[in-house]
Coordinates of C-alpha atoms (C1' of nucleotides) in Angstrom, one line a residue:
Chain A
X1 CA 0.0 0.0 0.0
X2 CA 1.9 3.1 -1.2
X3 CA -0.1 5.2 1.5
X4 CA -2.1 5.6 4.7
X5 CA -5.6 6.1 3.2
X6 CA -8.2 6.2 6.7
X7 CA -9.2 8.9 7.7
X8 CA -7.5 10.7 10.9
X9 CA -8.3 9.2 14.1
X10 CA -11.7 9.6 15.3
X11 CA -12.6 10.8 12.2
X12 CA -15.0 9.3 9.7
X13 CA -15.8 8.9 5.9
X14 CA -19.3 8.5 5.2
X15 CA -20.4 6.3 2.0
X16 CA -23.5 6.0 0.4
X17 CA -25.2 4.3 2.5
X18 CA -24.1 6.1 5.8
X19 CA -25.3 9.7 4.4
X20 CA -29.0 8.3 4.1
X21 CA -29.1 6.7 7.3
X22 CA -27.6 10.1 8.7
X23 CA -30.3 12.1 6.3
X24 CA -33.2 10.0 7.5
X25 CA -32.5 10.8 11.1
X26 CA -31.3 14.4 10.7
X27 CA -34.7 14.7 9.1
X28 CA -36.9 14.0 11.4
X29 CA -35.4 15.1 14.6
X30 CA -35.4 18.5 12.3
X31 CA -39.3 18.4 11.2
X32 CA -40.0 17.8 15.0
X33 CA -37.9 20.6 16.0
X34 CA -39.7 23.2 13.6
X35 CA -42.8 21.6 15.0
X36 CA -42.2 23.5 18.4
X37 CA -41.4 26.3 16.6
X38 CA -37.4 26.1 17.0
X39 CA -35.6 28.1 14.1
X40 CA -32.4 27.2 12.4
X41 CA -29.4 28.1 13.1
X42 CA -25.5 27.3 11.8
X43 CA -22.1 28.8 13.5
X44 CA -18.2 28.7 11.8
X45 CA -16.8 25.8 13.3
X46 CA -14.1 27.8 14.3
X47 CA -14.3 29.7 16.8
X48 CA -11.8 32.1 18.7
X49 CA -10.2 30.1 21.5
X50 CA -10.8 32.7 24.1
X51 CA -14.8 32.1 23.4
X52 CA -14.3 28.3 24.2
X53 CA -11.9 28.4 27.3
X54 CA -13.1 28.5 30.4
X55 CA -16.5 27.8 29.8
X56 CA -16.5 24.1 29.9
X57 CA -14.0 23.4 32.9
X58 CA -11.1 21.8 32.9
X59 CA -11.5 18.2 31.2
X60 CA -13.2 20.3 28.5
X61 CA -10.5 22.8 27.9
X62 CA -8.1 19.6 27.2
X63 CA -10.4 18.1 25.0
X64 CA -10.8 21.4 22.5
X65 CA -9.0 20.6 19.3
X66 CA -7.0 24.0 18.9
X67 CA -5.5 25.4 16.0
X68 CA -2.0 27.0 15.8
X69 CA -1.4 30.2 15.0
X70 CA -0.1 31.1 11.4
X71 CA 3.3 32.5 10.0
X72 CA 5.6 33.2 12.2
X73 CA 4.1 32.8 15.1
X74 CA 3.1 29.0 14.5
X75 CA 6.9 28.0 15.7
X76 CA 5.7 29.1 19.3
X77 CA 3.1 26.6 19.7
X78 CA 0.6 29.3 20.0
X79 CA -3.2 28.8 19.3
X80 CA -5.2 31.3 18.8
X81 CA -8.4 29.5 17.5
X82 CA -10.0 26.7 18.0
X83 CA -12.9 23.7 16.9
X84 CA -15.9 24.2 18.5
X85 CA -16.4 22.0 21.2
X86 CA -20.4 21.9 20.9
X87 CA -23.2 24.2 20.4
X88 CA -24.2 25.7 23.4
X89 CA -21.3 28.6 23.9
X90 CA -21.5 29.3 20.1
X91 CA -24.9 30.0 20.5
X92 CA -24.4 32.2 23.9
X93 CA -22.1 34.0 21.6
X94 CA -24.2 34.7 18.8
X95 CA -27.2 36.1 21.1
X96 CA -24.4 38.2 23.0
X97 CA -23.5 39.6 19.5
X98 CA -27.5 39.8 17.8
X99 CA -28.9 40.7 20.6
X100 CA -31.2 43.6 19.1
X101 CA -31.9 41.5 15.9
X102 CA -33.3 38.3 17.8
X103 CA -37.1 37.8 19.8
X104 CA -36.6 38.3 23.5
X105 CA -37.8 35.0 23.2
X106 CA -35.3 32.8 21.3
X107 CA -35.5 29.0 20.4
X108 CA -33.2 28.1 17.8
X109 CA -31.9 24.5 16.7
X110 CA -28.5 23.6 15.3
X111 CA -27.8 20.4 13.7
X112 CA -23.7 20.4 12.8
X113 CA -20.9 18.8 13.7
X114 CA -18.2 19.7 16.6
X115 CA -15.2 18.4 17.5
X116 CA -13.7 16.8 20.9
X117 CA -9.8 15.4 20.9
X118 CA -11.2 12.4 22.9
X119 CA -10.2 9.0 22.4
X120 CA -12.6 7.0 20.3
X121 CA -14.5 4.7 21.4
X122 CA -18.0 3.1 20.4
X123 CA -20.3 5.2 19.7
X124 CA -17.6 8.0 20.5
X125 CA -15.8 10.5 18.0
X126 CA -13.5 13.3 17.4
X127 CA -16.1 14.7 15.0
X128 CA -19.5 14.2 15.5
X129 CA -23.2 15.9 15.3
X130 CA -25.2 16.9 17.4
X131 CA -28.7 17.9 17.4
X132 CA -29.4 21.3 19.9
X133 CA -32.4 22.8 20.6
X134 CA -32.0 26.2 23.1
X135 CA -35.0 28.2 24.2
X136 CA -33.8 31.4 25.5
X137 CA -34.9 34.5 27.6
X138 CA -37.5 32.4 29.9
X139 CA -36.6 30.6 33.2
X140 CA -39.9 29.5 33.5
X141 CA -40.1 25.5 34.0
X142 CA -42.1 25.0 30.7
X143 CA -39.3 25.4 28.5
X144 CA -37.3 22.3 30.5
X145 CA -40.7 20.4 29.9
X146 CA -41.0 21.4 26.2
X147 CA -37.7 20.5 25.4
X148 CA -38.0 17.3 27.4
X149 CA -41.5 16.6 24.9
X150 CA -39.2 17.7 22.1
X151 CA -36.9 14.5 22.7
X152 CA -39.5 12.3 23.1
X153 CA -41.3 12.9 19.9
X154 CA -37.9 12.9 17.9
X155 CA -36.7 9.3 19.5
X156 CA -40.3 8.1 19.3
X157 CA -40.4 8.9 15.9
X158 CA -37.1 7.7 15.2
X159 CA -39.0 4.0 16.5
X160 CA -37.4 3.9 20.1
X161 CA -39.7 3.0 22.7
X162 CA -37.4 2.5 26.2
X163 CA -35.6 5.3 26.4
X164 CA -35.5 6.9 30.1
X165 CA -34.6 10.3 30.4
X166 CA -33.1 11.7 34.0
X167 CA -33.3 14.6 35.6
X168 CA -31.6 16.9 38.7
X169 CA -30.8 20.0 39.4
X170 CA -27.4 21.8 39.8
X171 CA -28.6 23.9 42.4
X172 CA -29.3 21.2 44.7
X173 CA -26.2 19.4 44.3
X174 CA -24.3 22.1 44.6
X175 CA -26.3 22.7 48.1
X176 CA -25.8 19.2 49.6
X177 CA -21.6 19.4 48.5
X178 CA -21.6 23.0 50.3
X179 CA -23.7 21.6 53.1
X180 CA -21.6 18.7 53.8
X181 CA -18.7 20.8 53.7
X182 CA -17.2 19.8 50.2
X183 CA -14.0 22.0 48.9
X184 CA -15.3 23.9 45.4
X185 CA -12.6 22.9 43.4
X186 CA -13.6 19.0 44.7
X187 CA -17.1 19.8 43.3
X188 CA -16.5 18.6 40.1
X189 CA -14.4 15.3 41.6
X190 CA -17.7 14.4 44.2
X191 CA -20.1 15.0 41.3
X192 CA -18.2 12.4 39.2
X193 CA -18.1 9.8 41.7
X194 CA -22.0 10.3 42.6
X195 CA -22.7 9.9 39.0
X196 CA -21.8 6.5 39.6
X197 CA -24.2 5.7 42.3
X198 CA -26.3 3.7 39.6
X199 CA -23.8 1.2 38.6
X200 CA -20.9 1.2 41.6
X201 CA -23.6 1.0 44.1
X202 CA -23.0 3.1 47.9
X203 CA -19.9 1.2 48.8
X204 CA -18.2 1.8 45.2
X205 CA -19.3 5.9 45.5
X206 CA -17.4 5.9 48.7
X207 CA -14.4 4.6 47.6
X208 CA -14.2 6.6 44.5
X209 CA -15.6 10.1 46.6
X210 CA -12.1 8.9 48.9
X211 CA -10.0 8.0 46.3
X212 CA -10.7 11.8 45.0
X213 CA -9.6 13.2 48.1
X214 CA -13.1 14.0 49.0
X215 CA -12.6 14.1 53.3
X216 CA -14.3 10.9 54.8
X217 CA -16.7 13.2 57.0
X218 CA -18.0 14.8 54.0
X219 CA -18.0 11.2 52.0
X220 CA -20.0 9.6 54.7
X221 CA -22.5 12.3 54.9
X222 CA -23.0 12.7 51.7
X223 CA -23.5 8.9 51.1
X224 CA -26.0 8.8 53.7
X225 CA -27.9 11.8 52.1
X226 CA -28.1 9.0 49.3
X227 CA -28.4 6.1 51.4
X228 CA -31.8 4.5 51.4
X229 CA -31.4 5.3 47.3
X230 CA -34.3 3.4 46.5
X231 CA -36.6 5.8 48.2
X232 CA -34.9 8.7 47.7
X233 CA -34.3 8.2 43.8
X234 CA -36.7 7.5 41.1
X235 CA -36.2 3.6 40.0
X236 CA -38.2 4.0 37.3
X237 CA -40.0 6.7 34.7
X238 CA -42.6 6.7 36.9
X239 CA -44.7 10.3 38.2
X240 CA -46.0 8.4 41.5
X241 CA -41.8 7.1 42.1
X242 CA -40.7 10.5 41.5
X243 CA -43.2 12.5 43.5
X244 CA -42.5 10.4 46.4
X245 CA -38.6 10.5 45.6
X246 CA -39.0 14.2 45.6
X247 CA -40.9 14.2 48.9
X248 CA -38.1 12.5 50.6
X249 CA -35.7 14.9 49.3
X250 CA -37.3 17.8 50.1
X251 CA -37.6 17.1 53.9
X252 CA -34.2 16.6 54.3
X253 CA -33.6 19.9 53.0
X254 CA -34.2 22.9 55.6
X255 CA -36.8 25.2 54.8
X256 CA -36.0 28.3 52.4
X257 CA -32.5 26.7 51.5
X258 CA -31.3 26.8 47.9
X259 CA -31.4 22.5 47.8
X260 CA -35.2 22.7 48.5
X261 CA -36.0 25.3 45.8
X262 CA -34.4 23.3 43.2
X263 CA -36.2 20.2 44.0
X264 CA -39.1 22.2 43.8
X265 CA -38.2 22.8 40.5
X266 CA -37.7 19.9 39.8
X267 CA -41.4 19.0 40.5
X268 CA -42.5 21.5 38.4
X269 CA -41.2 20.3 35.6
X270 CA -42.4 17.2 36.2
X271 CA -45.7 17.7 36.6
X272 CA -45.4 20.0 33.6
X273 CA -44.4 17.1 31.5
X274 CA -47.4 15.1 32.4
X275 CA -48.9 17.0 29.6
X276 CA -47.0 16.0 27.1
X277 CA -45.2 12.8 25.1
X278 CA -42.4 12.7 27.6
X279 CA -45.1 11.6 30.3
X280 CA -43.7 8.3 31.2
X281 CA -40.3 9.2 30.4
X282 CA -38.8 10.9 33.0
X283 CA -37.2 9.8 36.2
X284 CA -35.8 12.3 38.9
X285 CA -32.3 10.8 39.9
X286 CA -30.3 12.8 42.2
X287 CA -26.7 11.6 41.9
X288 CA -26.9 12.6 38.2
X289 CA -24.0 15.2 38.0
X290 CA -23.3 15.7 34.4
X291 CA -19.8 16.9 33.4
X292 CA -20.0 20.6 31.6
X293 CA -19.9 23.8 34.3
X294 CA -22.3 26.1 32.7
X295 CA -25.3 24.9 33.7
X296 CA -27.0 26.1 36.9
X297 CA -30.5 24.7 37.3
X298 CA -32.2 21.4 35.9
X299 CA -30.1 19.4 33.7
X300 CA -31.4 16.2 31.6
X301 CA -29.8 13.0 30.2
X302 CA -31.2 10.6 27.9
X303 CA -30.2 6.8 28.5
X304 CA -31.2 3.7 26.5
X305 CA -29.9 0.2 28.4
X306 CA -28.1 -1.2 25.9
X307 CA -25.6 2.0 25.4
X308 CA -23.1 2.9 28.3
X309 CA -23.1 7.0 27.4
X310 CA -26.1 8.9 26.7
X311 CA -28.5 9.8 23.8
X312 CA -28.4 13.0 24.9
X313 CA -28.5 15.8 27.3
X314 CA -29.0 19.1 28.4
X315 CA -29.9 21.4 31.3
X316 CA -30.8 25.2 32.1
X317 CA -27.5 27.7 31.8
X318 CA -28.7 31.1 32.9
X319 CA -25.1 32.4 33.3
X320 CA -24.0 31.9 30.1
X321 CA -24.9 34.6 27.9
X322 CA -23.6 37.0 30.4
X323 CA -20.5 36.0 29.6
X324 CA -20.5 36.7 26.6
X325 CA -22.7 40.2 27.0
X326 CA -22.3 40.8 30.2
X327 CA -25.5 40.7 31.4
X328 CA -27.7 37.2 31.8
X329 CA -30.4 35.8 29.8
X330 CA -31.7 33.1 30.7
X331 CA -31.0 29.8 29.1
X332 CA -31.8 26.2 28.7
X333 CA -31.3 23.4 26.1
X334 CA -30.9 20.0 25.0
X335 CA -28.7 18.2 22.9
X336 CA -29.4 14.6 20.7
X337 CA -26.1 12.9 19.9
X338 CA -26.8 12.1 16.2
X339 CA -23.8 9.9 16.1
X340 CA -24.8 7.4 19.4
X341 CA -28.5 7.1 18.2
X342 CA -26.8 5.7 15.0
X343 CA -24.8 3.4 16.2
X344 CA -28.0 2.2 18.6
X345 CA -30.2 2.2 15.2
X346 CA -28.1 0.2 13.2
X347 CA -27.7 -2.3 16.0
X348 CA -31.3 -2.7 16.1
X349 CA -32.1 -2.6 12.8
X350 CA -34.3 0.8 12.9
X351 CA -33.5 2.2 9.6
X352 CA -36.5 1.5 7.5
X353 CA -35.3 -0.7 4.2
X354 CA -36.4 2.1 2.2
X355 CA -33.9 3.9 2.7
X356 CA -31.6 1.2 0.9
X357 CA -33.1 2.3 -2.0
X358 CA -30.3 2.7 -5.1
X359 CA -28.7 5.3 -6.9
X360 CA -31.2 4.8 -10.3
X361 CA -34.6 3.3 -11.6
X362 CA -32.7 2.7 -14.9
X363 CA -29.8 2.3 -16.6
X364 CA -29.4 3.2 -20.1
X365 CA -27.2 0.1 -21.6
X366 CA -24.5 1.7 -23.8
X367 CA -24.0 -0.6 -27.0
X368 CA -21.3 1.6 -29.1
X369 CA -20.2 5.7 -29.5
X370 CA -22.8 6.0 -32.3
X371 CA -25.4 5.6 -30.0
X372 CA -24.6 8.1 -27.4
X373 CA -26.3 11.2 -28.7
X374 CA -29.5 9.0 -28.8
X375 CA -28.8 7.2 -25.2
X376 CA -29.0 10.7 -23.7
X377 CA -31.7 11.9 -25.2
X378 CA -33.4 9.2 -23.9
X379 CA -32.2 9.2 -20.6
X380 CA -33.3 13.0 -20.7
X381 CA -36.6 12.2 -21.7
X382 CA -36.7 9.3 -18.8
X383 CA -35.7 11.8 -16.2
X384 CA -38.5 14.3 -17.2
X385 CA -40.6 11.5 -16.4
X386 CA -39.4 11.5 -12.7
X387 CA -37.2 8.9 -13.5
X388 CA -33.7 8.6 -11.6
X389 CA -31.6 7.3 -14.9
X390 CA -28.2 6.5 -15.0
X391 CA -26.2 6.1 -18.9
X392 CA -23.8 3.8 -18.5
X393 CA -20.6 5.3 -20.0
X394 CA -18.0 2.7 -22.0
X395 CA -19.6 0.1 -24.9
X396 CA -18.8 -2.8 -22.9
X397 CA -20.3 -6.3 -23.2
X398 CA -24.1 -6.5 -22.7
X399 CA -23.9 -9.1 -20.0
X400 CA -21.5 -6.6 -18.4
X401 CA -23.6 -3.8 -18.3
X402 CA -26.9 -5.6 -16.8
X403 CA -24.5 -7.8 -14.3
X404 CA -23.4 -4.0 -12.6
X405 CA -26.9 -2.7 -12.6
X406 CA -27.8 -6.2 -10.8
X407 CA -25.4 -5.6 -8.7
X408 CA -26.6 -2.1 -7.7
X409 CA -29.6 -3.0 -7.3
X410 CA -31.4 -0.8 -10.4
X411 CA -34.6 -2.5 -11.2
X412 CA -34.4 -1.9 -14.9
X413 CA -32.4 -1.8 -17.8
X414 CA -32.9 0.0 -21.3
X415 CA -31.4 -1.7 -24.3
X416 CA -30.8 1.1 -26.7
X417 CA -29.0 -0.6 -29.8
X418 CA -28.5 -0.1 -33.1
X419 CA -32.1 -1.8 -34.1
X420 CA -34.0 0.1 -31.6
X421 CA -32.4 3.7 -32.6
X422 CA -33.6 3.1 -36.1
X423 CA -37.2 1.9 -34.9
X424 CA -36.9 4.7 -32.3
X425 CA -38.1 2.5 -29.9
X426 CA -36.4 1.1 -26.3
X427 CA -36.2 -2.2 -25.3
X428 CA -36.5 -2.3 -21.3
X429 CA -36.3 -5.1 -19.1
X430 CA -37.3 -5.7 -16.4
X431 CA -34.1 -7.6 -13.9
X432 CA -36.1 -8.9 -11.1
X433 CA -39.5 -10.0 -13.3
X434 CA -36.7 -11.9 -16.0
X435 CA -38.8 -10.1 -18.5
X436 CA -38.6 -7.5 -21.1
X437 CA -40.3 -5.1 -23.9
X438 CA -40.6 -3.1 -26.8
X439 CA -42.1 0.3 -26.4
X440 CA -42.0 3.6 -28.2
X441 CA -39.3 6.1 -26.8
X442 CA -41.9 8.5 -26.0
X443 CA -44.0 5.7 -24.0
X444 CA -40.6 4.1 -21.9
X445 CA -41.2 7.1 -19.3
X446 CA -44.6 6.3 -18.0
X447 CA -44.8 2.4 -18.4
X448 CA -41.4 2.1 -15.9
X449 CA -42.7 4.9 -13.4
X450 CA -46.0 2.7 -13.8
X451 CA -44.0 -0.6 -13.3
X452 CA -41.9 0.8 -10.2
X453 CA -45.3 2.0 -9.2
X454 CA -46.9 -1.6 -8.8
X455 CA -43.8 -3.0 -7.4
X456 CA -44.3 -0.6 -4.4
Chain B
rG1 C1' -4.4 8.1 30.8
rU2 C1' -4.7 2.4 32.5
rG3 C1' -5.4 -2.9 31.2
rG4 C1' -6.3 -6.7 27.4
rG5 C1' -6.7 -8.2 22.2
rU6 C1' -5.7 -7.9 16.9
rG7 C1' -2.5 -6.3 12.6
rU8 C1' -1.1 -11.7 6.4
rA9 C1' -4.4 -10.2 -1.1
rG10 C1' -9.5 -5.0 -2.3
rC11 C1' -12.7 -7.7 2.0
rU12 C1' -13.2 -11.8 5.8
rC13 C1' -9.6 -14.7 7.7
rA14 C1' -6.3 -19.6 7.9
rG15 C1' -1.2 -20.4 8.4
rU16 C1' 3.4 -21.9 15.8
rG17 C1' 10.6 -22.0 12.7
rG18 C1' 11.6 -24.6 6.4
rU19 C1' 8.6 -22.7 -1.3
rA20 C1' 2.8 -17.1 1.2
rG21 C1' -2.8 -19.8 1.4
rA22 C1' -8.5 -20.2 1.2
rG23 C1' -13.3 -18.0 0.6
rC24 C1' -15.6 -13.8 -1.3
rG25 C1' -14.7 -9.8 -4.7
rC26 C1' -12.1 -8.2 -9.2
rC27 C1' -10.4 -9.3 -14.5
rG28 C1' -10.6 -12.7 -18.9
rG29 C1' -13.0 -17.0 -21.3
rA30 C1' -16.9 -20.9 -22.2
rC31 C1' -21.4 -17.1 -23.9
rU32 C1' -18.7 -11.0 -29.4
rG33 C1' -27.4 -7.8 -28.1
rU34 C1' -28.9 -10.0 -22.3
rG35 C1' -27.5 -10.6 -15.2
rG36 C1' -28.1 -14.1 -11.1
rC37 C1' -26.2 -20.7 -11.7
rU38 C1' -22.0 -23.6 -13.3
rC39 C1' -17.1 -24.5 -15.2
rC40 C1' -12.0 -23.0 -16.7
rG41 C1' -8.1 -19.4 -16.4
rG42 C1' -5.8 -14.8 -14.4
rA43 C1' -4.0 -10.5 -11.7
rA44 C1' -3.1 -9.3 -6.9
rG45 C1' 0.6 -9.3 -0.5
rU46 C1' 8.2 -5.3 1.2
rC47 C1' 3.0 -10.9 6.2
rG48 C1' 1.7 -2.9 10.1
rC49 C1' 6.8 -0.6 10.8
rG50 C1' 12.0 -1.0 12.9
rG51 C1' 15.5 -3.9 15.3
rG52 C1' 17.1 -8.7 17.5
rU53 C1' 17.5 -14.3 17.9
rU54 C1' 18.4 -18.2 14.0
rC55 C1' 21.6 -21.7 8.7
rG56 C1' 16.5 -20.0 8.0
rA57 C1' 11.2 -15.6 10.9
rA58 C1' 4.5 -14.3 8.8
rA59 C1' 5.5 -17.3 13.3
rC60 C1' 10.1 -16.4 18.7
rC61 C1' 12.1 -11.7 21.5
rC62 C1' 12.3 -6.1 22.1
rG63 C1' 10.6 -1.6 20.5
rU64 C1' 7.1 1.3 17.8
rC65 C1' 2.5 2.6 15.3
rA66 C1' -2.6 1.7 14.1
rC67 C1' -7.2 -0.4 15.1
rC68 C1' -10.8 -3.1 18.5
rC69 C1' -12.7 -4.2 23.6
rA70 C1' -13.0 -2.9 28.8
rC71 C1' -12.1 1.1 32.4
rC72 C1' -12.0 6.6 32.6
rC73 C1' -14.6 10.6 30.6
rC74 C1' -18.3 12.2 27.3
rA75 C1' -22.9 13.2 22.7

RNA sequence: GUGGGUGUAGCUCAGUGGUAGAGCGCCGGACUGUGGCUCCGGAAGUCGCGGGUUCGAAACCCGUCACCCACCCCA
């Protein structure tokens, strides 16, 4: 092999076949999105590295694929851009910059790609999609419950039917880490292990909270704020689970404190939600931490069981914008990971066989250079008819010709020789029938989009 | 970043120290205006890369790179 010919690491080429699966589901997560009134929107996908750093903490900033400066200063090592490392910031920066041209009430979806320098894994890239909605400029508890529907109707419609999606609150973690005494630069460490409550169990959360250099006071207490997990989190998408879940939370939590308003929240959403397609869906778990910094109230995941990461996520960031412009707007979306509900898709077989559908209806057969003129006209007056037509370029063998459209699938073939040109007729046949006929150029059109027709 | 596995023909893989193989695909022919089946023939590999051991290495040893799986983290 005289040269190296994948792609990069973590990158991918997409064939044929992978653009319609991608097409097929960017298309309908994108007609539900406009159903709730979300507008499009598309950012560079570079962006100026001082817009990305800082924003997502400090695992983030490593992952942000920068780009070196140019000319002379490249020697140093410098960057002074970068790859965007989602959609969320780019979008706090465009409000920050369009702030008089855009409705004080903002929902916008973006469906591009962004780039992480993680290490690949299944279902995990250096360049992948994702599909955001925001809603900005409203902190009401709607707009959580909206978005949540949003999901549901775009994985529903995409055919899954067991998705869970999980939901805490920033605000209240933050509260039980301050209240049991937990460093703020450990924040992020406690939050990890925590995550893990589900699958490491009590004993394994402690061990990882120590391990983190999270004090053993603060691990214990902590751990028994969680202990008794089965009451005090959601098993299951159920309403009457996480009322009661939320119940129990709530009277731990002293009156007026910060922890209690959130789960308060929480229940609002909730019982918001009851009103729409994600009714059934949600389950309030409170050891879920989620990684990014900039969110400050409810945050959301999407799980499926058979996939260890998440279909998505997303959460309320009201700090944002003010970044950016200096003073806040309010803020909350959610993110679909195009690339993981792929991967689950394919593995279930979930892609319609539609979509296998080929590259023509016919193929023009190409019996010498004489014949071309005519074999494009024809193929012109085939595609007026609707017809996808492909002319096969080079006069090779007969048998040739029909073998590749066989092998591509094309359902028919049109014999254009020398007899047929002088009776300006077509022959076409017919691959999977075994049959063929006669017709007058001017009738080929309609009887193959008939034929296709009554294949299905 | 940690641990394990795998790198041999375009693809999937066999080959445990002695001449580099199979299936599929591709090309040609039987069949020069008709596909799927069958038969015959053909092209194609510095055995990931570098070093070492050996009379001799695809195989054994060391290093390195890439990919896969698990962990970690994430969409």
């Amino acid at each position: 092999m005289a040269q190296r010919t994948e792609p990069a690491r973590g990158m991918r080429d997409f064939l044929p076949e992978d653009v319609r699966r991608r097409e097929y589901a960017i298309g309908i997560i994108t007609r539900v999105y406009e159903r709730y009134g979300f507008e499009p929107l598309e950012t560079p996908a570079v962006e100026n590295i001082e817009t990305l750093l800082g924003t997502y903490g400090e695992e983030g900033n490593q992952l942000i694929f920068k780009i070196l400066k140019r000319g002379e200063h490249e020697a140093t090592g410098q960057a002074d851009l970068a790859l965007r490392y989602d959609l969320t910031v780019p979008l706090a920066r465009v409000v920050a910059q369009y702030q008089s041209r855009l409705p004080r009430l903002f929902k916008r979806y973006q469906i591009q790609p962004v780039w992480r320098a993680d290490r690949p894994a299944r279902g995990r890239f250096r360049e992948f999609y994702q599909c955001d909605v925001d809603s900005l400029g409203s902190t009401s508890p709607m707009v959580e419950a909206e978005l949540c529907a949003a999901m549901s109707d775009a994985l529903t419609e995409l055919g899954f039917n067991d998705f869970v999606i999980r939901i805490n609150h920033r605000q209240f973690l933050a509260y039980l880490l301050n209240t049991f005494a937990v460093p703020r630069e450990s924040h992020a460490d406690a939050l990890v292990a925590i995550d893990k409550l589900d699958k490491i169990g009590g004993d394994g959360v402690l061990k990882e909270l120590l391990n983190r250099g999270i004090s053993e006071q603060s691990s214990d207490a902590m751990l028994q704020f969680f202990e008794g997990a089965a009451e005090i989190k959601g098993s299951a998408p159920d309403p009457e689970e996480n009322e009661a879940a939320l119940d129990v939370g709530r009277d731990r939590l002293p009156i007026g404190s910060p922890g209690r308003d959130a789960v308060e929240n929480i229940r609002a959403i909730l019982r918001i939600t009851s009103g729409t397609s994600a009714e059934g869906r949600m389950r309030l778990d409170f050891s879920l931490a989620r990684g990014l910094s900039y969110y400050t109230g409810a945050i959301m995941e999407i799980n499926v069981a058979d996939l260890a990461g998440s279909l998505g996520g997303g959460g309320r960031y009201d700090n944002l914008v003010g970044m950016f412009l200096g003073q806040n707007i309010p803020a909350c979306g959610f993110s679909l990971g195009l690339e993981r509900i792929l991967v689950v898709m394919g593995e279930r077989n979930m892609f319609p066989p539609t979509l296998k559908t080929t590259a023509a209806d016919v193929m023009i057969a190409t019996f010498d250079a004489a014949g071309a003129p005519a074999a494009m006209r024809l193929a012109a007056q085939l595609r007026e008819a609707g017809l996808r037509v492909l002319v096969y370029p080079d006069p090779e063998k007969i048998g040739k010709q029909i073998k590749y459209a066989d092998s591509r699938g094309i359902p028919f073939v049109a014999l254009l020789g020398e007899n047929e040109i002088r009776d300006n007729t077509v022959t076409v046949k017919n691959l999977a029938a075994q049959t063929q006929d006669t017709y007058g150029q001017a009738d080929a059109g309609a009887t193959i989009v008939e034929a296709l027709r009554q294949r299905g």
